[in-house]
PDB file of C-alpha atoms in Angstrom:
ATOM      1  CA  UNK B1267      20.491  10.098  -8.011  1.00 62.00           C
ATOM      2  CA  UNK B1268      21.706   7.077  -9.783  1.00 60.00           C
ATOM      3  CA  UNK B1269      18.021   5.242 -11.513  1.00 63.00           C
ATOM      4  CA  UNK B1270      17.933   1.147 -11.105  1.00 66.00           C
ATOM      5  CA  UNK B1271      19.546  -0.855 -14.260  1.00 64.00           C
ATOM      6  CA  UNK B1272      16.664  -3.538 -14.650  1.00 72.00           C
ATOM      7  CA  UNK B1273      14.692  -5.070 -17.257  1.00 81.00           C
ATOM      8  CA  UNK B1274      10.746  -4.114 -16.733  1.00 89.00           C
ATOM      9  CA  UNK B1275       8.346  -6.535 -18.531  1.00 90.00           C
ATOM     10  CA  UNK B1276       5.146  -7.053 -19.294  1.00 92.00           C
ATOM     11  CA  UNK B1277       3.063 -10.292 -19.999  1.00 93.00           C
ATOM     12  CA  UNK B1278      -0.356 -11.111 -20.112  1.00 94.00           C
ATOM     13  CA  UNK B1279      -2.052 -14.776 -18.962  1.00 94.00           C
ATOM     14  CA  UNK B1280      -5.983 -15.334 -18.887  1.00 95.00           C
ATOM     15  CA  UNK B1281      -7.113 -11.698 -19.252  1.00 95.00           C
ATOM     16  CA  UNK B1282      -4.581 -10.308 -16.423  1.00 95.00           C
ATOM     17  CA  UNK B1283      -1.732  -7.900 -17.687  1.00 96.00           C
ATOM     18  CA  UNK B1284       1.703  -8.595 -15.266  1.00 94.00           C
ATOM     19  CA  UNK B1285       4.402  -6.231 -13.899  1.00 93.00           C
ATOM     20  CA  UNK B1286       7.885  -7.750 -13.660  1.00 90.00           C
ATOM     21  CA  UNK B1287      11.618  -6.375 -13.143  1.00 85.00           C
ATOM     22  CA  UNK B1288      13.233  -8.941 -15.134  1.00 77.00           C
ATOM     23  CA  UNK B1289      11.909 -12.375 -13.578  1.00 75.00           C
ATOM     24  CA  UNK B1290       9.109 -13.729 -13.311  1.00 75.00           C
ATOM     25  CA  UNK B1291       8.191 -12.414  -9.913  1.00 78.00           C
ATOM     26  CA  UNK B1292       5.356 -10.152  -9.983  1.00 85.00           C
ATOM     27  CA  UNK B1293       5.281  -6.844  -9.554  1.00 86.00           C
ATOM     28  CA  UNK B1294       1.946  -5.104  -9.824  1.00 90.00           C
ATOM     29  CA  UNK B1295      -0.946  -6.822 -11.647  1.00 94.00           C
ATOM     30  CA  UNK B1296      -4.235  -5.718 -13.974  1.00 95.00           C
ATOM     31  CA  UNK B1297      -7.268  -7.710 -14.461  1.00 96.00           C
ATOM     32  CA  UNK B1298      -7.885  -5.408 -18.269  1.00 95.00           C
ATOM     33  CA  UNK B1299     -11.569  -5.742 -18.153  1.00 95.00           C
ATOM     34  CA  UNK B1300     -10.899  -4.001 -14.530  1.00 94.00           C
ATOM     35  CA  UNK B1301      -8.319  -2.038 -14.477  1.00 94.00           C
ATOM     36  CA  UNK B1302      -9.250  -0.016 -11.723  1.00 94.00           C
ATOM     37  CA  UNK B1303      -9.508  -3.036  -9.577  1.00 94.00           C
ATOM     38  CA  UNK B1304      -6.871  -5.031  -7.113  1.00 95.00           C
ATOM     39  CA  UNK B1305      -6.146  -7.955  -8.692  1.00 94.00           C
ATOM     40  CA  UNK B1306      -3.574  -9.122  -6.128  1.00 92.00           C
ATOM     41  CA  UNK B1307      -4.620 -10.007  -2.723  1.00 90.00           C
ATOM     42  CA  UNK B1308      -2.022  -8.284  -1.110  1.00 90.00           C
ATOM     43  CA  UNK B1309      -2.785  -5.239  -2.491  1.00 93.00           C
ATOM     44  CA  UNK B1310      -6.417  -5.503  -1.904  1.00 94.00           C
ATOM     45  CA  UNK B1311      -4.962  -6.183   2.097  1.00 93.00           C
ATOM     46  CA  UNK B1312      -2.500  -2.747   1.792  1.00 94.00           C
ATOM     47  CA  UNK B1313      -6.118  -1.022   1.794  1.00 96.00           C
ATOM     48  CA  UNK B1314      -7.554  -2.453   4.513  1.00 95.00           C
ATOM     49  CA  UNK B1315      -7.243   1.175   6.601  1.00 95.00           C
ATOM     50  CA  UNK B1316     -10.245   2.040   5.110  1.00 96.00           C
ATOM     51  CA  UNK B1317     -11.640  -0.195   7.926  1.00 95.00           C
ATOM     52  CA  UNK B1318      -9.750   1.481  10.746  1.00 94.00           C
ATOM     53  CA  UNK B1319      -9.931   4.797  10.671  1.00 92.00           C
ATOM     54  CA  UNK B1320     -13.814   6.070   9.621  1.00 84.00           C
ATOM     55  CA  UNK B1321     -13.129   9.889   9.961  1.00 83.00           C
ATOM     56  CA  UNK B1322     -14.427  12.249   6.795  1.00 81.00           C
ATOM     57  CA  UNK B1323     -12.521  12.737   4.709  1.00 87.00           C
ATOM     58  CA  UNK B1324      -9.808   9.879   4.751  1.00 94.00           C
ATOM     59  CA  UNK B1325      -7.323   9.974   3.867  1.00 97.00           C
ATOM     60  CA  UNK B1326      -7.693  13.293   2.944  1.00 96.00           C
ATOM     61  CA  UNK B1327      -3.332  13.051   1.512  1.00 97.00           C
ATOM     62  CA  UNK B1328      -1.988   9.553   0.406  1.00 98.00           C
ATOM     63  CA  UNK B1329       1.729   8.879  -0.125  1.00 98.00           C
ATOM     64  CA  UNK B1330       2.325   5.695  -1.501  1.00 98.00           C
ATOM     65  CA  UNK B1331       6.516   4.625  -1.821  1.00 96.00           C
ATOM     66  CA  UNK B1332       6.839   2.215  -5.000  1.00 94.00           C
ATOM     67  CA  UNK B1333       4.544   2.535  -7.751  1.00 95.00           C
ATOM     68  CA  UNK B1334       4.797  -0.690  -9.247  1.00 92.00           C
ATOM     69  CA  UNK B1335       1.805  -1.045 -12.107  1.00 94.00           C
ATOM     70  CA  UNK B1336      -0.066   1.714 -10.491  1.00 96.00           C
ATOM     71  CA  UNK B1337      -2.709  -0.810  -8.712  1.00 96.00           C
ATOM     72  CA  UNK B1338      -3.000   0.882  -5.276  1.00 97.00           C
ATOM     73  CA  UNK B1339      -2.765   4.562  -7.360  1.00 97.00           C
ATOM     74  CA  UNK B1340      -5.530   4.187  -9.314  1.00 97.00           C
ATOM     75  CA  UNK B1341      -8.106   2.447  -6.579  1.00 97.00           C
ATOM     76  CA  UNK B1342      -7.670   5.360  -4.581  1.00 97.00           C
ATOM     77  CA  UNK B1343      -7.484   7.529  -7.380  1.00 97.00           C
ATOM     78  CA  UNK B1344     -11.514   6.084  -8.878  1.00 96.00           C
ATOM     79  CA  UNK B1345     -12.841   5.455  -5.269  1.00 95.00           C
ATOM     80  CA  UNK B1346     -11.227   7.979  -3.221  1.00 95.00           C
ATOM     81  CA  UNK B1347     -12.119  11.383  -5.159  1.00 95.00           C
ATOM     82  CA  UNK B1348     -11.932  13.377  -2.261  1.00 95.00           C
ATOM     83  CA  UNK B1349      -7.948  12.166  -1.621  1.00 96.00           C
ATOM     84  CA  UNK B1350      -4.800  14.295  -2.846  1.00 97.00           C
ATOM     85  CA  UNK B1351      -2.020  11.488  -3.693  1.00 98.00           C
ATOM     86  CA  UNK B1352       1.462  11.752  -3.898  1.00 98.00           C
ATOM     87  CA  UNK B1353       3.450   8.546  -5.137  1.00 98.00           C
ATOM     88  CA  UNK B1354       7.279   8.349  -4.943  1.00 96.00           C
ATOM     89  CA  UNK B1355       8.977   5.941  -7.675  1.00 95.00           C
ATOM     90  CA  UNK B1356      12.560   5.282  -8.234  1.00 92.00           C
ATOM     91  CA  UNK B1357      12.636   4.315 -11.566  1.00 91.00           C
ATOM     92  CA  UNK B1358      11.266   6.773 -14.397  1.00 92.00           C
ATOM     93  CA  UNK B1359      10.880   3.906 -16.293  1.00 93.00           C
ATOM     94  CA  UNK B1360       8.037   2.220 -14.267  1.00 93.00           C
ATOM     95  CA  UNK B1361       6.025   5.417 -14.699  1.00 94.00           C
ATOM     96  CA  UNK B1362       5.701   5.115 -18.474  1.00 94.00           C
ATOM     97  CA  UNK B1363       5.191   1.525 -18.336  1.00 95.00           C
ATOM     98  CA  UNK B1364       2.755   2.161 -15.540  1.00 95.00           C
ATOM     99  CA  UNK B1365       0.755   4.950 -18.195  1.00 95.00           C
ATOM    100  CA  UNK B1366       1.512   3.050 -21.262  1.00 95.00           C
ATOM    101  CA  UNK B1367       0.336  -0.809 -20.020  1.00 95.00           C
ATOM    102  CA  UNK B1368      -1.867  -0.132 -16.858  1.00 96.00           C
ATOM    103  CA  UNK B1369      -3.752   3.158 -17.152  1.00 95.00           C
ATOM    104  CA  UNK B1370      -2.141   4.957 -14.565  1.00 96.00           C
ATOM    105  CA  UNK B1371      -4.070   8.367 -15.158  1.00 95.00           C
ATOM    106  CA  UNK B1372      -2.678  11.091 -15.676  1.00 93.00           C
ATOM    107  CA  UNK B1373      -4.098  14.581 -13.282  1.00 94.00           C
ATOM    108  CA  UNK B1374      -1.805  16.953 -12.197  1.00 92.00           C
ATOM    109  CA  UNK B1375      -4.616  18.334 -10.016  1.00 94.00           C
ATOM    110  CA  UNK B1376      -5.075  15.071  -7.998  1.00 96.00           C
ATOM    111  CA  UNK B1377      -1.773  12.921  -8.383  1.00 97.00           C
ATOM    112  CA  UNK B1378       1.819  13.885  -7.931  1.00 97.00           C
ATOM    113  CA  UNK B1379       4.591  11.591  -9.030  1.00 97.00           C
ATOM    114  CA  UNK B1380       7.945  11.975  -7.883  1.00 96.00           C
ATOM    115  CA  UNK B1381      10.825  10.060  -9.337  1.00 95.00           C
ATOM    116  CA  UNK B1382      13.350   9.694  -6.315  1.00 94.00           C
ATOM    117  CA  UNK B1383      14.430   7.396  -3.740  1.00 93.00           C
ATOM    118  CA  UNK B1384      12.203   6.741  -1.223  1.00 93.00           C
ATOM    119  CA  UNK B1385      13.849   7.034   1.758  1.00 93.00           C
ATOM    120  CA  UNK B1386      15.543   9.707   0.773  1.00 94.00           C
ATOM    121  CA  UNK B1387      12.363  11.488  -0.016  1.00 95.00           C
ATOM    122  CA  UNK B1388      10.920  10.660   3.147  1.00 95.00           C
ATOM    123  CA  UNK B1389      13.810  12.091   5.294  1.00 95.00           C
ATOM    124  CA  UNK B1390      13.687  15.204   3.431  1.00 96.00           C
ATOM    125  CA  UNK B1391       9.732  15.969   3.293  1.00 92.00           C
ATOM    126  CA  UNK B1392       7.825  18.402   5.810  1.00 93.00           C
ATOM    127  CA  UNK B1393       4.050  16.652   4.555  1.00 95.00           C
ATOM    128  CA  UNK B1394       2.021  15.411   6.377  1.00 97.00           C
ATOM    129  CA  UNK B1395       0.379  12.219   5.546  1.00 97.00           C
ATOM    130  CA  UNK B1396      -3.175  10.530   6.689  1.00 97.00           C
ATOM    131  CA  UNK B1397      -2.335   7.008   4.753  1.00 98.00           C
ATOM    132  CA  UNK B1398       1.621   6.153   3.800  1.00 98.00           C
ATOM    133  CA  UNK B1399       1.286   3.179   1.449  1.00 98.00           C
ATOM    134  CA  UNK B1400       5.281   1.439   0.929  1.00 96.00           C
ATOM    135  CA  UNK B1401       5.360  -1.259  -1.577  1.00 90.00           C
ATOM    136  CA  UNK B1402       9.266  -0.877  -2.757  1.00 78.00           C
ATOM    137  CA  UNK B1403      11.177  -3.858  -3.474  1.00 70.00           C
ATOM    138  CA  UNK B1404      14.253  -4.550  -5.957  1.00 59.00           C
ATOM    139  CA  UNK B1405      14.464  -7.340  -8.418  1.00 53.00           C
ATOM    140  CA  UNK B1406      15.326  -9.719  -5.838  1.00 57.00           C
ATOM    141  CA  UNK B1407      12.769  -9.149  -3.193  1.00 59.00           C
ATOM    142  CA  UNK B1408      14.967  -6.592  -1.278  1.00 65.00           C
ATOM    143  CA  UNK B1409      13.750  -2.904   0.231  1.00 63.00           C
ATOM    144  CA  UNK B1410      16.975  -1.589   1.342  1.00 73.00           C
ATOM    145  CA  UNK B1411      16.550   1.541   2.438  1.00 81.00           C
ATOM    146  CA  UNK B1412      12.975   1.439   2.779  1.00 89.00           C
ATOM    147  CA  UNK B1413      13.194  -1.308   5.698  1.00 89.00           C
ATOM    148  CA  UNK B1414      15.395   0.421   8.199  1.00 92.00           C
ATOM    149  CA  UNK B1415      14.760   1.881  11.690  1.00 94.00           C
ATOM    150  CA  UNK B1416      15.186   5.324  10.288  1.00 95.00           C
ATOM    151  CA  UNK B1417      12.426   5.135   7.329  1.00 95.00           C
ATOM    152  CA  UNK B1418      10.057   3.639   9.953  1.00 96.00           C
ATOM    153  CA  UNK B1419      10.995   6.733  12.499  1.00 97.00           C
ATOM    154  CA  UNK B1420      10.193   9.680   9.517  1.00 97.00           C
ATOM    155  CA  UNK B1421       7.371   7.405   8.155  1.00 97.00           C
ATOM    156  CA  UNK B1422       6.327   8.186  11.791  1.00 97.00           C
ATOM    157  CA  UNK B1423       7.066  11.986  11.342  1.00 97.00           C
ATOM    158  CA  UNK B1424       5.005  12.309   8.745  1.00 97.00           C
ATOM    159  CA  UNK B1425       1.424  10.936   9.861  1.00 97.00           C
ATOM    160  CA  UNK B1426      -1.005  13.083  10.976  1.00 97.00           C
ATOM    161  CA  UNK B1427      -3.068  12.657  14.190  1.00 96.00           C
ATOM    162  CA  UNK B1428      -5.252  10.319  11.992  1.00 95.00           C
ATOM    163  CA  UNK B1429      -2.469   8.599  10.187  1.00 97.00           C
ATOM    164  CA  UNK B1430      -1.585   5.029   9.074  1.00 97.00           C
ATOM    165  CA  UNK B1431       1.408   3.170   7.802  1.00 97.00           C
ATOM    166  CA  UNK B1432       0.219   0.611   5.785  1.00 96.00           C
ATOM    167  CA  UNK B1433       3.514  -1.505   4.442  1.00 95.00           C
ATOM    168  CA  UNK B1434       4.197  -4.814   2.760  1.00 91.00           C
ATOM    169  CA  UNK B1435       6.672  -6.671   4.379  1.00 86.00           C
ATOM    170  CA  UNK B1436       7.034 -10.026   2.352  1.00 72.00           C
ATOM    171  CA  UNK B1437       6.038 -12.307   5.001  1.00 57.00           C
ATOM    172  CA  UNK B1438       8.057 -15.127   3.743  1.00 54.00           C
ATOM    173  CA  UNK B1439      11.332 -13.266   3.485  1.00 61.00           C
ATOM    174  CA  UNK B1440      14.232 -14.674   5.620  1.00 66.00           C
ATOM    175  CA  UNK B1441      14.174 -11.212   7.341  1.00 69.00           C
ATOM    176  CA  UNK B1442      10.551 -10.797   8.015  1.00 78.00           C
ATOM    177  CA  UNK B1443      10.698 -11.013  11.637  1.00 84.00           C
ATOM    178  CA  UNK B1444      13.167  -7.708  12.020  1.00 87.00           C
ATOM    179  CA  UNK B1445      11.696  -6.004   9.980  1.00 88.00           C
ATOM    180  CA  UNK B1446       8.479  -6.583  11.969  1.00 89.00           C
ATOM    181  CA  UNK B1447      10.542  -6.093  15.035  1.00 93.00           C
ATOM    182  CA  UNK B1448      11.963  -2.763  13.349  1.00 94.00           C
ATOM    183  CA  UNK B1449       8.125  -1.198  12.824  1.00 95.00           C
ATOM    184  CA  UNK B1450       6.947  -2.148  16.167  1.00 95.00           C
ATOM    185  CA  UNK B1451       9.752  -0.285  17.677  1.00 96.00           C
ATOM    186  CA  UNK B1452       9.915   2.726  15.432  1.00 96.00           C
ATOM    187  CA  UNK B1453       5.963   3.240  16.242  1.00 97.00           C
ATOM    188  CA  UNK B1454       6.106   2.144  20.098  1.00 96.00           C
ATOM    189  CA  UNK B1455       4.651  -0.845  19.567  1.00 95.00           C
ATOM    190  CA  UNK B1456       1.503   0.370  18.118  1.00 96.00           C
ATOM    191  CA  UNK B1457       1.928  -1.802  14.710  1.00 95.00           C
ATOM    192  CA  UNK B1458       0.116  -5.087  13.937  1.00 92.00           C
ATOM    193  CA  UNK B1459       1.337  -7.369  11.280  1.00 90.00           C
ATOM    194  CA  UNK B1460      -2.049  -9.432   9.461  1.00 87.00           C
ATOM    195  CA  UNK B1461      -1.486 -13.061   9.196  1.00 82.00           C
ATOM    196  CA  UNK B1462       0.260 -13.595   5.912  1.00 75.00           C
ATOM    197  CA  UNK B1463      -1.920 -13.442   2.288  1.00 66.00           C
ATOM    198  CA  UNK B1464      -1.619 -16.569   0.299  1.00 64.00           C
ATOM    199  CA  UNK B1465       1.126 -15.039  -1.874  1.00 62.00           C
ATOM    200  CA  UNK B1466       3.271 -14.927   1.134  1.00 68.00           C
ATOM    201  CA  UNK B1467       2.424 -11.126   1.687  1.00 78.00           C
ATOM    202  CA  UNK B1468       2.072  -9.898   5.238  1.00 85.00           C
ATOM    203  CA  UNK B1469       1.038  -6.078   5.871  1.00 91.00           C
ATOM    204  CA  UNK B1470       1.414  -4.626   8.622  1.00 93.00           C
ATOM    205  CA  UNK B1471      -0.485  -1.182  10.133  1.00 96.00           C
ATOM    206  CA  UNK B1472       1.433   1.147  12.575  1.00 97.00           C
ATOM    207  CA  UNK B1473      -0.143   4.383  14.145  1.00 96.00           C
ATOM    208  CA  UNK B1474       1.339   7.117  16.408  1.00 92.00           C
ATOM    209  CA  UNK B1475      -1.481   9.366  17.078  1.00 92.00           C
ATOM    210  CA  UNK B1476      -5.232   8.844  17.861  1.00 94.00           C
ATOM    211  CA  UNK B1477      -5.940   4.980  18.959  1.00 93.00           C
ATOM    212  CA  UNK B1478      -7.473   2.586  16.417  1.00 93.00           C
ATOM    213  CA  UNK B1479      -9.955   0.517  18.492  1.00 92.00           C
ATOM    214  CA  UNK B1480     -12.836  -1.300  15.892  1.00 93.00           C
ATOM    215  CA  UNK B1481     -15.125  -4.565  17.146  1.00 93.00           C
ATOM    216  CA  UNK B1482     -15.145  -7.431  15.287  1.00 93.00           C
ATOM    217  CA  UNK B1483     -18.909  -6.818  14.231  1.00 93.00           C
ATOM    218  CA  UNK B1484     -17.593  -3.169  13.226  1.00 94.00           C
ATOM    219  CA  UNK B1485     -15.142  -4.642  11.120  1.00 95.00           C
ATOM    220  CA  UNK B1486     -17.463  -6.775   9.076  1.00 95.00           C
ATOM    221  CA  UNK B1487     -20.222  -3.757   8.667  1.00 96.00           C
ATOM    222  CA  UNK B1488     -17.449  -1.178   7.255  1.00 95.00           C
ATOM    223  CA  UNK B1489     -16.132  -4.096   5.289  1.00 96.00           C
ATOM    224  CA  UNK B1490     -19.550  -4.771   3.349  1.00 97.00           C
ATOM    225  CA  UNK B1491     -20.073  -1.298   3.233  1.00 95.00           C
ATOM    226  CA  UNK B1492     -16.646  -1.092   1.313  1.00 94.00           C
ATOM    227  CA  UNK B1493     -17.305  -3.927  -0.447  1.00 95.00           C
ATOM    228  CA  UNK B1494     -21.157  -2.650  -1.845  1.00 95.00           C
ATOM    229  CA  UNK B1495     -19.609   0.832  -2.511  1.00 93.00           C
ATOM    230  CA  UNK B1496     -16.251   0.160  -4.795  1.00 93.00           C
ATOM    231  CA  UNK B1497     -15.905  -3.720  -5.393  1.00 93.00           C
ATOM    232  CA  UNK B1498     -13.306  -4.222  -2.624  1.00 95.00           C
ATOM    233  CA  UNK B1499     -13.402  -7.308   0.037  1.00 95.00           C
ATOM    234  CA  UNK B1500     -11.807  -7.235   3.047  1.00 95.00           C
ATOM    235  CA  UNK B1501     -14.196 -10.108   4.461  1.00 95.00           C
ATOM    236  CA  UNK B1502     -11.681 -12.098   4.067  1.00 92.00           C
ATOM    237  CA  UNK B1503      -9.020 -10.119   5.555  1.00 91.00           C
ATOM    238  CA  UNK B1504     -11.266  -9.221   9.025  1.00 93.00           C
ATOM    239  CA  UNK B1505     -12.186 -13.732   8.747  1.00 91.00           C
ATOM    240  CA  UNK B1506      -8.060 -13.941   8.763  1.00 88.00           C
ATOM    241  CA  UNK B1507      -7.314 -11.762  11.707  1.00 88.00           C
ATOM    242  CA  UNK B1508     -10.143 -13.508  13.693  1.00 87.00           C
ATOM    243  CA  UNK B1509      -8.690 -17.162  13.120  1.00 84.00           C
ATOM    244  CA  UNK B1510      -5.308 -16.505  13.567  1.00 81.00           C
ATOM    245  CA  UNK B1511      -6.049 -14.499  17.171  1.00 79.00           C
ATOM    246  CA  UNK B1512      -5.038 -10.912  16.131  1.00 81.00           C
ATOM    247  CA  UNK B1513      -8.237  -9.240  17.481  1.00 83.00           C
ATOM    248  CA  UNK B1514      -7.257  -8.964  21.237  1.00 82.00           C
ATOM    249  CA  UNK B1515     -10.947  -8.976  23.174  1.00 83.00           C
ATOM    250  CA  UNK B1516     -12.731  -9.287  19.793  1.00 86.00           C
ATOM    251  CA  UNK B1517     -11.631  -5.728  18.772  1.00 89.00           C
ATOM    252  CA  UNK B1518      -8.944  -4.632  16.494  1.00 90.00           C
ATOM    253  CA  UNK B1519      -6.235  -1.940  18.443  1.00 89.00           C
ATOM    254  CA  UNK B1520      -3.426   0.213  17.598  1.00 90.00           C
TER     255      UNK B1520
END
């Protein structure tokens, strides 16, 4: 497997540490005083399963696709104990920039990396997954292979009963709506994309096996709860799907 020919930097602006792959387009932030935190919205939104499914353990296996500065790694990593996590990366590279500049932590016990392509590690694994977490993009805003009807079907695969896909899908990219289209076809129709972050981030959640049906008055108690117990707010996420209509009968399904 042939590794991506990019530049990786780093900068650093007003106590927050930056990811890029030779532009300025950010790729994974770190607040330093916090590093265990998600800075970016977006990433803050990928999380937002934590609301949907209330099972214990969950997710008992994470896989995230894309590593970036380790953000979503080590939240679940601090805040998650109980959660085995596997994390696919193409580029060696971003894994000792990802230990060197953001504290990625290092426990072979807990966290797997794998340095591969990640759709060519999904096709080929017989896991199974309770959270998938994809968050792969090139220098110029592209997933390739990650954004195809095939990923989508073994992402599928790969879930268990309880499982989510969780995946950003750059909500203001010119090919947004396909991809969207691609997900909710690949899953049945049981995905639903959340109005788009600031940043122009949209995530969307898909689900195969048992339904995902939460209230809106469920949503806001697990989301304080969340929010008391690690530092994380999703109030703002559960406010967004209210106003922009995406909680059918006041309740959140999939």
């Amino acid at each position: 497997m042939s590794h991506p020919r990019h530049d990786i930097d780093v900068s650093e602006e007003a106590g927050v540490r930056y990811l890029h792959f030779g532009s300025d387009w950010v790729q994974g932030a770190m607040r330093i005083a916090r590093p265990w935190n998600l800075e970016l919205a977006y990433t803050r939104e990928m999380m937002a399963g934590l609301l949907l499914r209330q099972e214990t353990p969950w997710p008992r296996h994470a896989l995230l696709i894309g590593l970036g500065a380790g953000s979503l790694t080590k939240y679940i990593y601090r805040h998650l104990p109980q959660t085995r996590i596997t994390v696919v990366e193409i580029n060696p590279e971003v894994e000792l920039v990802a230990r060197f500049h953001f504290k990625l932590p290092q426990d072979p016990a807990r966290l797997t990396i794998h340095i591969d392509d990640g759709a060519a590690f999904m096709a080929a694994s017989q896991e199974q997954y309770d959270l998938i977490l994809v968050d792969g993009f090139d220098p110029d805003a592209r997933a390739g292979g990650l954004d195809t009807a095939p990923f989508y079907q073994h992402c599928r695969e790969r879930l268990t009963a309880d499982g989510l896909l969780s995946i950003n899908l750059l909500g203001r990219n010119r090919g947004f709506a396909a991809s969207a289209e691609r997900l909710r076809q690949a899953f049945d129709g049981r995905a639903l994309v959340f109005p788009s972050c600031d940043s122009g981030n949209a995530i969307a959640f898909a689900a195969s096996g048992n339904p995902v049906a939460v209230g809106l008055d469920e949503l806001r108690t697990r989301a304080e709860t969340l929010k008391r117990e690690t530092g994380l707010n999703l109030l703002p996420t559960v406010t967004r799907l209210q106003m922009a209509g995406s909680l059918a009968g006041g309740r959140l399904s999939l």
